[in-house]
mmCIF file of C-alpha atoms in Angstrom:
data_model
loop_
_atom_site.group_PDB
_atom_site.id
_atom_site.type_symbol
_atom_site.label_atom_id
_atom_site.label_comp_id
_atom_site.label_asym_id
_atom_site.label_seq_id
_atom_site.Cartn_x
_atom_site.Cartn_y
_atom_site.Cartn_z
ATOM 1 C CA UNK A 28 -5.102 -1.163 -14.855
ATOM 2 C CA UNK A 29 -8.511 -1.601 -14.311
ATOM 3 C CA UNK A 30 -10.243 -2.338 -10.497
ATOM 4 C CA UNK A 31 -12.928 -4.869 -10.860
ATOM 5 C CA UNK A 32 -16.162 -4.321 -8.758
ATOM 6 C CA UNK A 33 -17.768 -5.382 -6.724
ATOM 7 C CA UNK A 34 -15.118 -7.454 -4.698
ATOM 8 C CA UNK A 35 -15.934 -10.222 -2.388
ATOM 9 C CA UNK A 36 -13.536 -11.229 0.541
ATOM 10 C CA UNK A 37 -13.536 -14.267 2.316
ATOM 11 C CA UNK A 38 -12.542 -15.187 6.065
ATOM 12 C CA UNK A 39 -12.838 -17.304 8.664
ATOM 13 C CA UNK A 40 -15.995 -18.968 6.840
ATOM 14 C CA UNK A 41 -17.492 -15.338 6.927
ATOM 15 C CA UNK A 42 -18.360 -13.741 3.563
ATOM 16 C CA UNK A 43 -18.058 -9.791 2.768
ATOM 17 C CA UNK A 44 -19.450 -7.972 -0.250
ATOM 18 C CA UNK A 45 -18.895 -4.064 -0.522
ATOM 19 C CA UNK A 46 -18.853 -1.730 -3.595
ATOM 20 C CA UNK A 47 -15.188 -0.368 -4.850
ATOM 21 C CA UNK A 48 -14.971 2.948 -5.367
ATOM 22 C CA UNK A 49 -13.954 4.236 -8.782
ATOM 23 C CA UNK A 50 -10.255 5.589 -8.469
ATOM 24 C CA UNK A 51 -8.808 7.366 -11.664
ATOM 25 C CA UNK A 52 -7.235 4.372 -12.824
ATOM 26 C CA UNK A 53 -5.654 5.054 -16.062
ATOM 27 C CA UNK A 54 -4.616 2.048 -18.507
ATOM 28 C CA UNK A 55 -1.055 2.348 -19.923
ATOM 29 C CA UNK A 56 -1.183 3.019 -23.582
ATOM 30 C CA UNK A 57 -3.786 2.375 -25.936
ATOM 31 C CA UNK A 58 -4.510 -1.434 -25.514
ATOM 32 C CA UNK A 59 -6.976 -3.402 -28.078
ATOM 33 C CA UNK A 60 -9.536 -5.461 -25.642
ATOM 34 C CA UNK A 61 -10.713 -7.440 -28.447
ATOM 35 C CA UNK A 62 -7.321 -8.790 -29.925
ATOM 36 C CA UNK A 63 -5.658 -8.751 -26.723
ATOM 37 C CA UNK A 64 -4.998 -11.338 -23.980
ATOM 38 C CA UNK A 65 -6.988 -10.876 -20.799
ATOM 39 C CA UNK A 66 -5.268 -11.195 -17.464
ATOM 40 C CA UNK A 67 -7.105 -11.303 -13.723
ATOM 41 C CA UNK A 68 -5.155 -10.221 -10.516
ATOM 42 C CA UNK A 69 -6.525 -11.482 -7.563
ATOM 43 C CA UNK A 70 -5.156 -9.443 -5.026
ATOM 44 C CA UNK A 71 -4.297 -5.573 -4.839
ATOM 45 C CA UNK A 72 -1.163 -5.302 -2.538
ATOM 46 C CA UNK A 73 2.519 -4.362 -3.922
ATOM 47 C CA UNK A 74 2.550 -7.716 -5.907
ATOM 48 C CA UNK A 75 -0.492 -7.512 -7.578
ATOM 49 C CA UNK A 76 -0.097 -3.750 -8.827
ATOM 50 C CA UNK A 77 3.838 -4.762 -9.659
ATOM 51 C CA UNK A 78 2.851 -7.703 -11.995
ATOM 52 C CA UNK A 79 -0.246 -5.830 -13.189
ATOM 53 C CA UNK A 80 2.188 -2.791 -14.861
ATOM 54 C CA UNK A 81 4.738 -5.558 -16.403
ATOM 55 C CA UNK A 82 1.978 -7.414 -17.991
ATOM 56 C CA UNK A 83 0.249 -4.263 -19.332
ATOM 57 C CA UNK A 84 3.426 -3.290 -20.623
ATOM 58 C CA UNK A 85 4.069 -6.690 -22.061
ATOM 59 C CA UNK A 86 0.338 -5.765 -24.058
ATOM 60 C CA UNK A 87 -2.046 -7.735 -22.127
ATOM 61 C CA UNK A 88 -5.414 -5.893 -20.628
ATOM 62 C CA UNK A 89 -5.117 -6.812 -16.593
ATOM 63 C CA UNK A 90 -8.040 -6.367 -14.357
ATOM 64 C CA UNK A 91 -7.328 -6.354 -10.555
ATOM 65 C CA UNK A 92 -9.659 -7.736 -8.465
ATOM 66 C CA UNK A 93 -9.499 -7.274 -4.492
ATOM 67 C CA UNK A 94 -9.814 -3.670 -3.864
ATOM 68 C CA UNK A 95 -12.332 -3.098 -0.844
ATOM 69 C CA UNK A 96 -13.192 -0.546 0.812
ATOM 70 C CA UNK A 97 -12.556 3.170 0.501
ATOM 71 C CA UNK A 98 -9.083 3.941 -0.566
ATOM 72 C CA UNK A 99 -7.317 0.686 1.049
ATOM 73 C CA UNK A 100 -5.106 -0.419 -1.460
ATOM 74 C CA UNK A 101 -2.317 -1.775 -0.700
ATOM 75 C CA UNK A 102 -2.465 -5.626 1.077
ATOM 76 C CA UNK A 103 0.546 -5.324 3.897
ATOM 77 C CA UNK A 104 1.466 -1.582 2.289
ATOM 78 C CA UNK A 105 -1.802 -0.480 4.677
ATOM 79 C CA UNK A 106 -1.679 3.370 6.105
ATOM 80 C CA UNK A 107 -3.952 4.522 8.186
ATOM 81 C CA UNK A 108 -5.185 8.162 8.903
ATOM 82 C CA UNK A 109 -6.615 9.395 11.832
ATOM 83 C CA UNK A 110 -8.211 12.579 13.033
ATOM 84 C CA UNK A 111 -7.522 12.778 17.051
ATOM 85 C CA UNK A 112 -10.044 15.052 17.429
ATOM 86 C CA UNK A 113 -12.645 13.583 15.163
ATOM 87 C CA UNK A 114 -12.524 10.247 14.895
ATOM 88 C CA UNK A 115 -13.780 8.091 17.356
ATOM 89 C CA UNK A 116 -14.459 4.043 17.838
ATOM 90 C CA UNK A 117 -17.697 2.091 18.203
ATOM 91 C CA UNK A 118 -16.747 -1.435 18.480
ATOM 92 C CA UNK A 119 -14.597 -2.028 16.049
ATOM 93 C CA UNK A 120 -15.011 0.560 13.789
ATOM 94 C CA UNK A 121 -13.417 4.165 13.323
ATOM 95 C CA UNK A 122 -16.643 6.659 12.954
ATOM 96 C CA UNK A 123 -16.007 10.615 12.115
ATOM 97 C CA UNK A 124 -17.974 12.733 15.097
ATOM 98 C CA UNK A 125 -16.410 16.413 13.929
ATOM 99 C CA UNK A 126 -14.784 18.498 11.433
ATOM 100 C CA UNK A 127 -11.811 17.146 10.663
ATOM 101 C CA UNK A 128 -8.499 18.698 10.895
ATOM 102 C CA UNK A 129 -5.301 18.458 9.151
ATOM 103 C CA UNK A 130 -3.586 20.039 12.806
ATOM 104 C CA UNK A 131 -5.137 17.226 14.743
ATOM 105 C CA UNK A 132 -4.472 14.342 11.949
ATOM 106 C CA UNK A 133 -1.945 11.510 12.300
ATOM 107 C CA UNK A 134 -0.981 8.883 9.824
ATOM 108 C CA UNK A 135 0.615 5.795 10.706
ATOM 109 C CA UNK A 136 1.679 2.551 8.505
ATOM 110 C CA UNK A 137 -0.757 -0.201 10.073
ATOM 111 C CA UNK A 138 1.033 -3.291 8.036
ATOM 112 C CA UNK A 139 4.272 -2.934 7.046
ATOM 113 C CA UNK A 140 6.337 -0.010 7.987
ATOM 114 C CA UNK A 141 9.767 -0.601 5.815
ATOM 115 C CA UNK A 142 10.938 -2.487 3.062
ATOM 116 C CA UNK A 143 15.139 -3.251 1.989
ATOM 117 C CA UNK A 144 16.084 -3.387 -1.471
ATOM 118 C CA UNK A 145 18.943 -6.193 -1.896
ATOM 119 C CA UNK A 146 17.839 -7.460 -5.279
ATOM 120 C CA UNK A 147 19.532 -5.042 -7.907
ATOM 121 C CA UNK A 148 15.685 -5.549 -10.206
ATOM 122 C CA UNK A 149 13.930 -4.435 -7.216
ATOM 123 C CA UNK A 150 16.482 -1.508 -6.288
ATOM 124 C CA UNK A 151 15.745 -0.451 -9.683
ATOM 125 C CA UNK A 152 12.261 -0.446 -8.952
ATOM 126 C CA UNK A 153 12.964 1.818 -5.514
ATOM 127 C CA UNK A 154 14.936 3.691 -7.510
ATOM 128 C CA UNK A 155 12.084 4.476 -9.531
ATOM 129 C CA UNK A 156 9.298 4.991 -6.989
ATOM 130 C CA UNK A 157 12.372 7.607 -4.859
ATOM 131 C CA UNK A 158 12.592 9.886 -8.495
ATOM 132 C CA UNK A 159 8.569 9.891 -8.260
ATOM 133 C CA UNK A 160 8.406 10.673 -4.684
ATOM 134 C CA UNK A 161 6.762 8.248 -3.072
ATOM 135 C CA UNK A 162 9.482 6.514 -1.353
ATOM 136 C CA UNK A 163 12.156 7.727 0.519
ATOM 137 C CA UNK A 164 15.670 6.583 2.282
ATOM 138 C CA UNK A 165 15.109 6.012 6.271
ATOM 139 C CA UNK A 166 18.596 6.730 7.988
ATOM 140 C CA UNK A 167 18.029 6.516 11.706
ATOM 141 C CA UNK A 168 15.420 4.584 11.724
ATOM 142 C CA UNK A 169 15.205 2.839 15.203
ATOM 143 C CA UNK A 170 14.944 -1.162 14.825
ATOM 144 C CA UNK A 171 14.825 -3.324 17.494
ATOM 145 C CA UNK A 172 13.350 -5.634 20.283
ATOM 146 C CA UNK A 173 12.471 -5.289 23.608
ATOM 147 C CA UNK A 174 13.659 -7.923 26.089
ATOM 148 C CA UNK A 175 11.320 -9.660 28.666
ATOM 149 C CA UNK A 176 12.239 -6.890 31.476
ATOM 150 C CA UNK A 177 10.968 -3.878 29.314
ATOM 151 C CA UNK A 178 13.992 -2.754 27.747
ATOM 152 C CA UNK A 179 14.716 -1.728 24.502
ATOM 153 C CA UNK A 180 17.538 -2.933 22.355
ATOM 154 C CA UNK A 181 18.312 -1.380 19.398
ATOM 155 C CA UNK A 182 19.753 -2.822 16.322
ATOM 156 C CA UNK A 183 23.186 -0.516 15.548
ATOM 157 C CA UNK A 184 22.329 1.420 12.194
ATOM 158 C CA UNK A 185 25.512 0.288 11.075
ATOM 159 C CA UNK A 186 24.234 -3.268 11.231
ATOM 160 C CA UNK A 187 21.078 -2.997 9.258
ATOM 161 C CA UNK A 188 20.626 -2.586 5.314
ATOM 162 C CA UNK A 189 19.150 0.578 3.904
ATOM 163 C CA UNK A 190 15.394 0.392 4.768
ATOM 164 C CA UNK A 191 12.833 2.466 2.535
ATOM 165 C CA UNK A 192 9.334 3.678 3.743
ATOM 166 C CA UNK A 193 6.566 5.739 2.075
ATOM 167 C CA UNK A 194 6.307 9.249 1.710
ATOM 168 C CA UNK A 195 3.366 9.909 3.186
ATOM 169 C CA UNK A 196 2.657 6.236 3.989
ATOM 170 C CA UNK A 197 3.664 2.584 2.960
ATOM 171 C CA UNK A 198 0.014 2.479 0.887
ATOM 172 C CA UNK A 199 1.492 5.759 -1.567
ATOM 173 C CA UNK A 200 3.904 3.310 -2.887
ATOM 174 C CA UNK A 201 1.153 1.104 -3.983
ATOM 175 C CA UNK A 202 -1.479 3.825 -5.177
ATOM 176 C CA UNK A 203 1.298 5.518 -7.079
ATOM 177 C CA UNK A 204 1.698 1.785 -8.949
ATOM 178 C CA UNK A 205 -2.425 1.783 -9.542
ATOM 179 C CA UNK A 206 -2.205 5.186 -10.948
#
């Protein structure tokens, strides 16, 4: 799998153009550019990277496109890492003031934080990324709502399905398909 650069986003009329950085993509057996079908992603979330792998294994050379920024791949599957002692904001963006620390260092899923696994193709799949290590079984995980006086209510564990989150992050499930 191959990330095409440079990307371009678009928003809210605004346009964005930044560099990828090269990642140690690696392309899944030997694959014949020249006799083979070509296939663009647009997109580099859980989907993209998903379909990507079955249609490299399926022979075709894929090219993702939508990878910008540093190391935010991912879409939805977005973790964030930050450095309480180093990092600090201006405006709108993070900006490292320090030595960073792995004692002072949080990580927290910014997108989605979960995911079930009803479908017995994609509990294959979670099956897959658990053996690997990247995803791992959440059993008292606490789901719920808070009402309009401030109090929480919890969703009974026994009520909810099995729910799944990243070792290390929602966004390792997603670099560990890239990779």
């Amino acid at each position: 799998i191959k990330l095409a650069s440079p990307c371009v986003a678009m928003s809210a009329g605004r346009r964005w153009k930044r560099r990828a950085k090269d990642l140690p993509i690696q392309q899944r057996g030997a694959i014949d550019c020249e006799n083979t079908q070509k296939v663009c992603i647009v997109g580099a979330g859980i989907a993209a990277f998903v379909a990507a792998r079955r249609l490299q294994q399926h022979g075709f050379a894929v090219k993702v496109f939508g990878y910008c920024g540093n190391k935010n791949l991912g879409g939805r599957l977005f973790s964030e890492e930050w450095d309480l002692q180093a990092h600090k904001m201006d405006g709108a963006k993070k900006i490292l003031e320090g030595a960073q620390s792995e004692a002072s260092t949080i990580r927290f899923d910014t997108g989605c934080q979960w995911v079930t696994a009803d479908d017995p193709r994609f509990l294959s799949e979670v099956e897959r990324w658990q053996e690997a290590g990247v995803i791992e079984q959440w059993p008292d995980a606490r789901i719920g709502s808070w009402t309009s006086k401030g109090v929480f209510e919890r969703i009974p564990p026994a009520d909810l399905p099995a729910l799944f989150c990243g070792a290390g992050g929602m966004a390792r499930i997603v670099e560990h398909l890239a990779h």
